[in-house]
């Protein structure tokens, strides 16, 4: 499969361009493109291996140093595009894993996936700068893994989120009441989901159970598709959004076989056509897909494909 060029900005305002029938629907009924491990477009080979890794991986990295980290980088990176490029291409859901750097003074928080990435504050500022220009666009920020974080780290991150986004943060309310029209009226542009009890008392931090994202944990596309179908059928009828993770997960033997080639070349590219066939066959709505995530969102016309699924709701007179 040939790599597509970097996505252009044609989807930068796709939410604001939807038909009125769609902007008045609950957001949980719309199809929204998202990225898996959204921040992993850059990782730091010079920093220590992250606390999200097993002891064996840390040992190998200590022994083989930069060589081991170069291999890790090939399997840690699931995206090529920066936040700004993803946003301009139409991505509106971001899968975020964060960590402190053990031994580092202060409470700084970094994105992480095997290796440390950028400071979280820098990524949030990039997202906020985009939202300042595109006032009708709305993002889901899903903080679903926290590593090496004590209470003070959580307080630091929660304060940072409120400092960066301020009045753009959507307060917790009934999911079915959230439409784009509602968000625009309130001038909300950011829904933050925080999978940790530290945020329980914060009215702007949605609990993780409001956005389930079942994970297939397989390298087999047939099993992945079966899992996606089953979990869609079991999707909660009320009170939550829903994430379909259209991704394959490398096992240890997968990594050993494709050690030098990496995730993209060994696993993702050859299986994307099958995954995209499933995506193209979906329909949003009451019992349909909501958020769909992918690795390397620019390799195929992923965001466009998901966004266009919303046109099916315009053709369906039965949709309430």
CSV table of C-alpha atoms in Angstrom, one decimal:
chain,number,residue,atom,x,y,z
A,1,UNK,CA,0.0,0.0,0.0
A,2,UNK,CA,1.4,3.4,-0.9
A,3,UNK,CA,1.5,6.1,1.7
A,4,UNK,CA,-0.9,8.8,1.1
A,5,UNK,CA,0.4,12.4,1.3
A,6,UNK,CA,-0.1,14.3,4.5
A,7,UNK,CA,-3.8,15.1,4.9
A,8,UNK,CA,-4.8,18.6,4.0
A,9,UNK,CA,-7.0,21.0,5.9
A,10,UNK,CA,-10.2,20.2,4.0
A,11,UNK,CA,-11.7,18.6,7.1
A,12,UNK,CA,-10.7,21.4,9.5
A,13,UNK,CA,-14.3,22.6,9.8
A,14,UNK,CA,-16.3,19.5,9.1
A,15,UNK,CA,-18.4,19.6,12.3
A,16,UNK,CA,-19.4,23.2,11.6
A,17,UNK,CA,-20.3,22.2,8.0
A,18,UNK,CA,-22.8,19.4,8.9
A,19,UNK,CA,-26.4,19.7,8.0
A,20,UNK,CA,-28.8,21.1,10.7
A,21,UNK,CA,-30.5,17.7,11.0
A,22,UNK,CA,-27.1,16.3,12.2
A,23,UNK,CA,-26.1,19.2,14.4
A,24,UNK,CA,-29.3,18.8,16.4
A,25,UNK,CA,-28.8,15.1,17.0
A,26,UNK,CA,-27.1,13.7,20.1
A,27,UNK,CA,-23.4,13.7,19.4
A,28,UNK,CA,-23.3,10.0,20.5
A,29,UNK,CA,-25.3,9.2,17.3
A,30,UNK,CA,-22.7,10.8,14.9
A,31,UNK,CA,-19.7,9.1,13.4
A,32,UNK,CA,-16.5,10.8,14.7
A,33,UNK,CA,-12.9,9.8,13.5
A,34,UNK,CA,-10.3,9.4,16.2
A,35,UNK,CA,-6.7,8.3,16.5
A,36,UNK,CA,-5.2,5.6,18.6
A,37,UNK,CA,-2.2,6.6,20.8
A,38,UNK,CA,-2.8,10.0,19.3
A,39,UNK,CA,0.4,11.7,20.6
A,40,UNK,CA,3.0,9.0,19.5
A,41,UNK,CA,4.1,10.9,16.4
A,42,UNK,CA,7.2,11.8,18.3
A,43,UNK,CA,9.0,9.9,21.0
A,44,UNK,CA,12.3,10.6,22.8
A,45,UNK,CA,14.9,7.9,22.2
A,46,UNK,CA,17.3,9.6,24.7
A,47,UNK,CA,14.9,9.5,27.7
A,48,UNK,CA,14.5,6.5,29.9
A,49,UNK,CA,12.1,3.7,28.9
A,50,UNK,CA,8.6,4.6,30.2
A,51,UNK,CA,7.1,3.1,33.4
A,52,UNK,CA,4.4,1.6,31.2
A,53,UNK,CA,6.8,-1.1,30.1
A,54,UNK,CA,7.5,-4.5,31.6
A,55,UNK,CA,10.8,-5.1,33.6
A,56,UNK,CA,12.2,-7.2,30.7
A,57,UNK,CA,11.9,-4.4,28.2
A,58,UNK,CA,13.5,-2.0,30.7
A,59,UNK,CA,16.4,-4.5,31.1
A,60,UNK,CA,16.9,-4.9,27.4
A,61,UNK,CA,16.9,-1.1,26.9
A,62,UNK,CA,19.5,-0.8,29.6
A,63,UNK,CA,21.7,-3.4,28.0
A,64,UNK,CA,21.3,-2.5,24.3
A,65,UNK,CA,20.6,1.2,24.9
A,66,UNK,CA,20.0,3.3,21.8
A,67,UNK,CA,19.6,0.2,19.5
A,68,UNK,CA,16.8,-1.2,21.7
A,69,UNK,CA,15.1,2.2,21.8
A,70,UNK,CA,15.3,2.5,18.0
A,71,UNK,CA,13.4,-0.8,17.8
A,72,UNK,CA,11.0,0.4,20.5
A,73,UNK,CA,10.3,3.6,18.5
A,74,UNK,CA,9.2,1.6,15.5
A,75,UNK,CA,6.7,-0.3,17.6
A,76,UNK,CA,5.7,2.7,19.9
A,77,UNK,CA,4.8,5.1,17.1
A,78,UNK,CA,1.2,4.6,15.9
A,79,UNK,CA,0.7,8.0,14.3
A,80,UNK,CA,2.8,10.1,11.9
A,81,UNK,CA,0.8,13.3,12.1
A,82,UNK,CA,1.1,16.0,14.7
A,83,UNK,CA,-2.0,17.1,16.7
A,84,UNK,CA,-2.4,20.1,14.4
A,85,UNK,CA,-2.3,17.9,11.3
A,86,UNK,CA,-4.7,15.4,12.8
A,87,UNK,CA,-7.1,18.1,13.7
A,88,UNK,CA,-6.9,19.7,10.2
A,89,UNK,CA,-7.5,16.3,8.7
A,90,UNK,CA,-10.7,15.8,10.7
A,91,UNK,CA,-9.6,13.8,13.8
A,92,UNK,CA,-11.8,14.8,16.8
A,93,UNK,CA,-11.1,12.0,19.4
A,94,UNK,CA,-7.7,11.7,21.0
A,95,UNK,CA,-6.5,8.7,22.9
A,96,UNK,CA,-4.1,10.0,25.6
A,97,UNK,CA,-1.7,8.1,27.8
A,98,UNK,CA,0.4,10.2,30.3
A,99,UNK,CA,3.1,9.8,32.8
A,100,UNK,CA,5.5,11.7,35.0
A,101,UNK,CA,9.3,11.0,34.6
A,102,UNK,CA,10.4,9.1,37.7
A,103,UNK,CA,13.2,10.9,39.4
A,104,UNK,CA,12.5,14.2,37.6
A,105,UNK,CA,11.9,17.1,40.0
A,106,UNK,CA,8.6,18.9,39.8
A,107,UNK,CA,5.3,17.5,38.5
A,108,UNK,CA,5.7,17.7,34.8
A,109,UNK,CA,3.5,15.3,32.8
A,110,UNK,CA,4.4,13.7,29.4
A,111,UNK,CA,2.6,11.7,26.8
A,112,UNK,CA,3.9,8.1,26.8
A,113,UNK,CA,3.7,4.9,24.7
A,114,UNK,CA,6.8,2.8,25.6
A,115,UNK,CA,9.0,5.9,25.2
A,116,UNK,CA,8.3,9.4,26.5
A,117,UNK,CA,6.8,11.9,24.1
A,118,UNK,CA,6.1,15.7,24.3
A,119,UNK,CA,5.1,17.5,27.4
A,120,UNK,CA,1.3,17.3,27.8
A,121,UNK,CA,1.0,21.1,28.1
A,122,UNK,CA,2.6,21.6,24.7
A,123,UNK,CA,0.1,19.2,23.1
A,124,UNK,CA,-2.9,20.8,24.8
A,125,UNK,CA,-1.8,24.2,23.7
A,126,UNK,CA,-1.6,23.0,20.1
A,127,UNK,CA,-5.2,21.7,20.3
A,128,UNK,CA,-6.4,24.9,22.0
A,129,UNK,CA,-4.8,27.0,19.3
A,130,UNK,CA,-6.7,25.0,16.6
A,131,UNK,CA,-10.0,25.4,18.5
A,132,UNK,CA,-9.5,29.2,18.8
A,133,UNK,CA,-9.5,29.4,15.0
A,134,UNK,CA,-12.2,26.7,14.4
A,135,UNK,CA,-14.9,27.7,16.8
A,136,UNK,CA,-17.5,25.1,15.8
A,137,UNK,CA,-15.2,22.1,16.1
A,138,UNK,CA,-15.4,19.9,19.2
A,139,UNK,CA,-12.8,17.4,20.5
A,140,UNK,CA,-12.9,14.4,22.8
A,141,UNK,CA,-9.7,14.1,25.0
A,142,UNK,CA,-9.6,10.7,26.6
A,143,UNK,CA,-7.0,10.4,29.4
A,144,UNK,CA,-7.3,6.7,29.9
A,145,UNK,CA,-3.9,5.6,31.2
A,146,UNK,CA,-1.8,7.3,33.9
A,147,UNK,CA,1.6,6.1,34.9
A,148,UNK,CA,3.9,7.0,37.8
A,149,UNK,CA,1.4,9.7,38.9
A,150,UNK,CA,0.8,10.6,42.6
A,151,UNK,CA,-2.1,12.8,43.7
A,152,UNK,CA,0.0,16.0,43.2
A,153,UNK,CA,0.7,14.9,39.6
A,154,UNK,CA,-3.1,14.5,39.0
A,155,UNK,CA,-3.8,17.9,40.6
A,156,UNK,CA,-1.1,19.4,38.3
A,157,UNK,CA,-2.7,17.9,35.2
A,158,UNK,CA,-6.3,18.7,36.2
A,159,UNK,CA,-5.3,22.3,36.9
A,160,UNK,CA,-3.4,22.5,33.6
A,161,UNK,CA,-6.5,21.3,31.6
A,162,UNK,CA,-8.6,24.0,33.2
A,163,UNK,CA,-5.9,26.7,32.6
A,164,UNK,CA,-5.5,25.8,28.9
A,165,UNK,CA,-9.1,25.3,27.9
A,166,UNK,CA,-11.0,27.4,30.5
A,167,UNK,CA,-14.6,28.0,29.4
A,168,UNK,CA,-14.3,25.6,26.4
A,169,UNK,CA,-14.6,22.6,28.8
A,170,UNK,CA,-18.0,20.9,28.7
A,171,UNK,CA,-19.5,20.2,32.1
A,172,UNK,CA,-20.8,16.8,32.9
A,173,UNK,CA,-24.4,16.4,31.9
A,174,UNK,CA,-26.8,13.9,30.3
A,175,UNK,CA,-25.0,12.4,27.3
A,176,UNK,CA,-28.2,12.3,25.2
A,177,UNK,CA,-28.6,16.1,25.7
A,178,UNK,CA,-25.2,16.9,24.1
A,179,UNK,CA,-25.6,17.9,20.4
A,180,UNK,CA,-23.4,20.1,18.4
A,181,UNK,CA,-26.1,22.8,18.6
A,182,UNK,CA,-26.0,22.5,22.5
A,183,UNK,CA,-22.2,22.8,22.5
A,184,UNK,CA,-22.1,25.8,20.2
A,185,UNK,CA,-24.8,27.5,22.3
A,186,UNK,CA,-22.7,27.0,25.4
A,187,UNK,CA,-19.4,27.8,23.6
A,188,UNK,CA,-18.1,24.4,24.7
A,189,UNK,CA,-15.5,22.7,22.5
A,190,UNK,CA,-13.7,20.2,24.7
A,191,UNK,CA,-15.0,17.0,26.4
A,192,UNK,CA,-12.3,15.6,28.8
A,193,UNK,CA,-12.6,12.1,30.0
A,194,UNK,CA,-10.4,11.3,33.0
A,195,UNK,CA,-10.0,7.7,34.0
A,196,UNK,CA,-8.9,8.3,37.6
A,197,UNK,CA,-10.7,9.0,40.9
A,198,UNK,CA,-8.6,12.2,41.3
A,199,UNK,CA,-11.1,13.9,39.0
A,200,UNK,CA,-14.3,12.7,40.7
A,201,UNK,CA,-15.1,16.0,42.3
A,202,UNK,CA,-14.4,18.1,39.1
A,203,UNK,CA,-17.5,19.0,37.2
A,204,UNK,CA,-15.6,19.5,33.9
A,205,UNK,CA,-13.9,16.1,34.0
A,206,UNK,CA,-16.1,13.3,32.6
A,207,UNK,CA,-15.6,9.8,34.2
A,208,UNK,CA,-14.1,7.1,32.0
A,209,UNK,CA,-17.2,5.0,32.1
A,210,UNK,CA,-19.0,7.6,30.0
A,211,UNK,CA,-16.8,6.6,27.0
A,212,UNK,CA,-16.2,2.9,26.9
A,213,UNK,CA,-13.6,1.8,24.4
A,214,UNK,CA,-13.5,-2.1,24.3
A,215,UNK,CA,-10.2,-3.5,23.0
A,216,UNK,CA,-9.9,-6.6,20.9
A,217,UNK,CA,-6.2,-7.2,21.7
A,218,UNK,CA,-5.6,-9.3,18.5
A,219,UNK,CA,-3.4,-9.4,15.4
A,220,UNK,CA,-6.1,-11.2,13.5
A,221,UNK,CA,-8.4,-9.0,11.3
A,222,UNK,CA,-11.2,-11.6,11.3
A,223,UNK,CA,-11.2,-11.7,15.1
A,224,UNK,CA,-11.0,-7.9,15.2
A,225,UNK,CA,-14.1,-7.5,13.0
A,226,UNK,CA,-16.1,-10.0,15.0
A,227,UNK,CA,-15.1,-8.2,18.2
A,228,UNK,CA,-16.1,-4.8,16.8
A,229,UNK,CA,-19.5,-6.2,15.7
A,230,UNK,CA,-20.2,-7.9,19.0
A,231,UNK,CA,-19.2,-4.8,21.1
A,232,UNK,CA,-21.4,-2.6,18.9
A,233,UNK,CA,-24.4,-4.9,19.6
A,234,UNK,CA,-23.6,-4.6,23.3
A,235,UNK,CA,-23.2,-0.8,23.2
A,236,UNK,CA,-24.9,0.9,26.1
A,237,UNK,CA,-28.3,2.2,25.0
A,238,UNK,CA,-28.2,5.3,27.3
A,239,UNK,CA,-25.7,7.5,29.1
A,240,UNK,CA,-22.4,6.9,27.2
A,241,UNK,CA,-20.5,7.6,24.1
A,242,UNK,CA,-18.8,4.6,22.4
A,243,UNK,CA,-15.4,4.0,20.9
A,244,UNK,CA,-14.8,1.3,18.3
A,245,UNK,CA,-11.1,0.6,18.3
A,246,UNK,CA,-10.4,-0.5,14.7
A,247,UNK,CA,-6.8,-1.4,15.5
A,248,UNK,CA,-4.6,-4.5,15.7
A,249,UNK,CA,-2.4,-5.1,18.7
A,250,UNK,CA,1.1,-6.7,18.3
A,251,UNK,CA,1.9,-9.6,20.5
A,252,UNK,CA,5.5,-10.5,21.5
A,253,UNK,CA,5.9,-13.0,18.7
A,254,UNK,CA,4.6,-10.3,16.2
A,255,UNK,CA,7.3,-7.9,17.3
A,256,UNK,CA,10.0,-10.6,17.2
A,257,UNK,CA,9.0,-11.5,13.6
A,258,UNK,CA,8.9,-7.9,12.4
A,259,UNK,CA,11.5,-6.5,14.8
A,260,UNK,CA,13.2,-4.2,12.3
A,261,UNK,CA,10.2,-3.4,10.1
A,262,UNK,CA,8.1,-2.0,13.0
A,263,UNK,CA,4.3,-1.7,13.6
A,264,UNK,CA,3.4,0.2,10.5
A,265,UNK,CA,5.3,-1.9,7.9
A,266,UNK,CA,4.8,-5.3,9.5
A,267,UNK,CA,1.3,-5.2,10.8
A,268,UNK,CA,-0.8,-2.1,9.9
A,269,UNK,CA,-0.3,-1.4,6.2
A,270,UNK,CA,-1.2,-4.9,5.0
A,271,UNK,CA,-4.3,-5.1,7.2
A,272,UNK,CA,-5.7,-1.7,6.7
A,273,UNK,CA,-7.8,-2.6,3.6
A,274,UNK,CA,-9.7,-5.2,5.5
A,275,UNK,CA,-10.2,-2.9,8.5
A,276,UNK,CA,-11.4,-0.1,6.2
A,277,UNK,CA,-13.9,-2.4,4.5
A,278,UNK,CA,-15.5,-2.8,7.9
A,279,UNK,CA,-15.5,0.9,8.5
A,280,UNK,CA,-17.1,1.7,5.2
A,281,UNK,CA,-19.9,-0.7,5.9
A,282,UNK,CA,-20.9,1.0,9.2
A,283,UNK,CA,-23.7,3.4,9.9
A,284,UNK,CA,-24.0,5.8,12.8
A,285,UNK,CA,-27.2,6.4,14.7
A,286,UNK,CA,-29.0,4.9,17.7
A,287,UNK,CA,-27.5,1.4,17.4
A,288,UNK,CA,-24.6,2.3,15.1
A,289,UNK,CA,-21.0,3.5,15.4
A,290,UNK,CA,-20.0,6.6,17.2
A,291,UNK,CA,-16.2,7.2,17.6
A,292,UNK,CA,-13.9,5.0,15.4
A,293,UNK,CA,-10.1,5.0,16.0
A,294,UNK,CA,-7.3,3.9,13.8
A,295,UNK,CA,-3.5,3.8,13.7
A,296,UNK,CA,-1.7,5.9,11.1
A,297,UNK,CA,-4.8,7.9,10.2
A,298,UNK,CA,-3.2,9.3,7.0
A,299,UNK,CA,-2.3,6.0,5.3
A,300,UNK,CA,-5.8,5.7,3.9
A,301,UNK,CA,-8.7,8.1,3.6
A,302,UNK,CA,-9.8,7.2,7.2
A,303,UNK,CA,-11.1,10.5,8.5
A,304,UNK,CA,-13.1,11.3,5.3
A,305,UNK,CA,-14.5,7.8,5.3
A,306,UNK,CA,-15.8,8.1,8.9
A,307,UNK,CA,-17.2,11.6,8.4
A,308,UNK,CA,-19.1,10.6,5.3
A,309,UNK,CA,-20.9,7.9,7.2
A,310,UNK,CA,-23.0,10.7,8.7
A,311,UNK,CA,-24.6,11.3,5.3
A,312,UNK,CA,-26.4,8.0,5.9
A,313,UNK,CA,-28.4,9.6,8.7
A,314,UNK,CA,-29.7,12.2,6.3
A,315,UNK,CA,-31.1,9.5,4.1
A,316,UNK,CA,-32.8,7.7,7.0
A,317,UNK,CA,-36.2,9.2,7.7
A,318,UNK,CA,-36.6,6.8,10.6
A,319,UNK,CA,-33.8,8.4,12.7
A,320,UNK,CA,-35.2,10.4,15.6
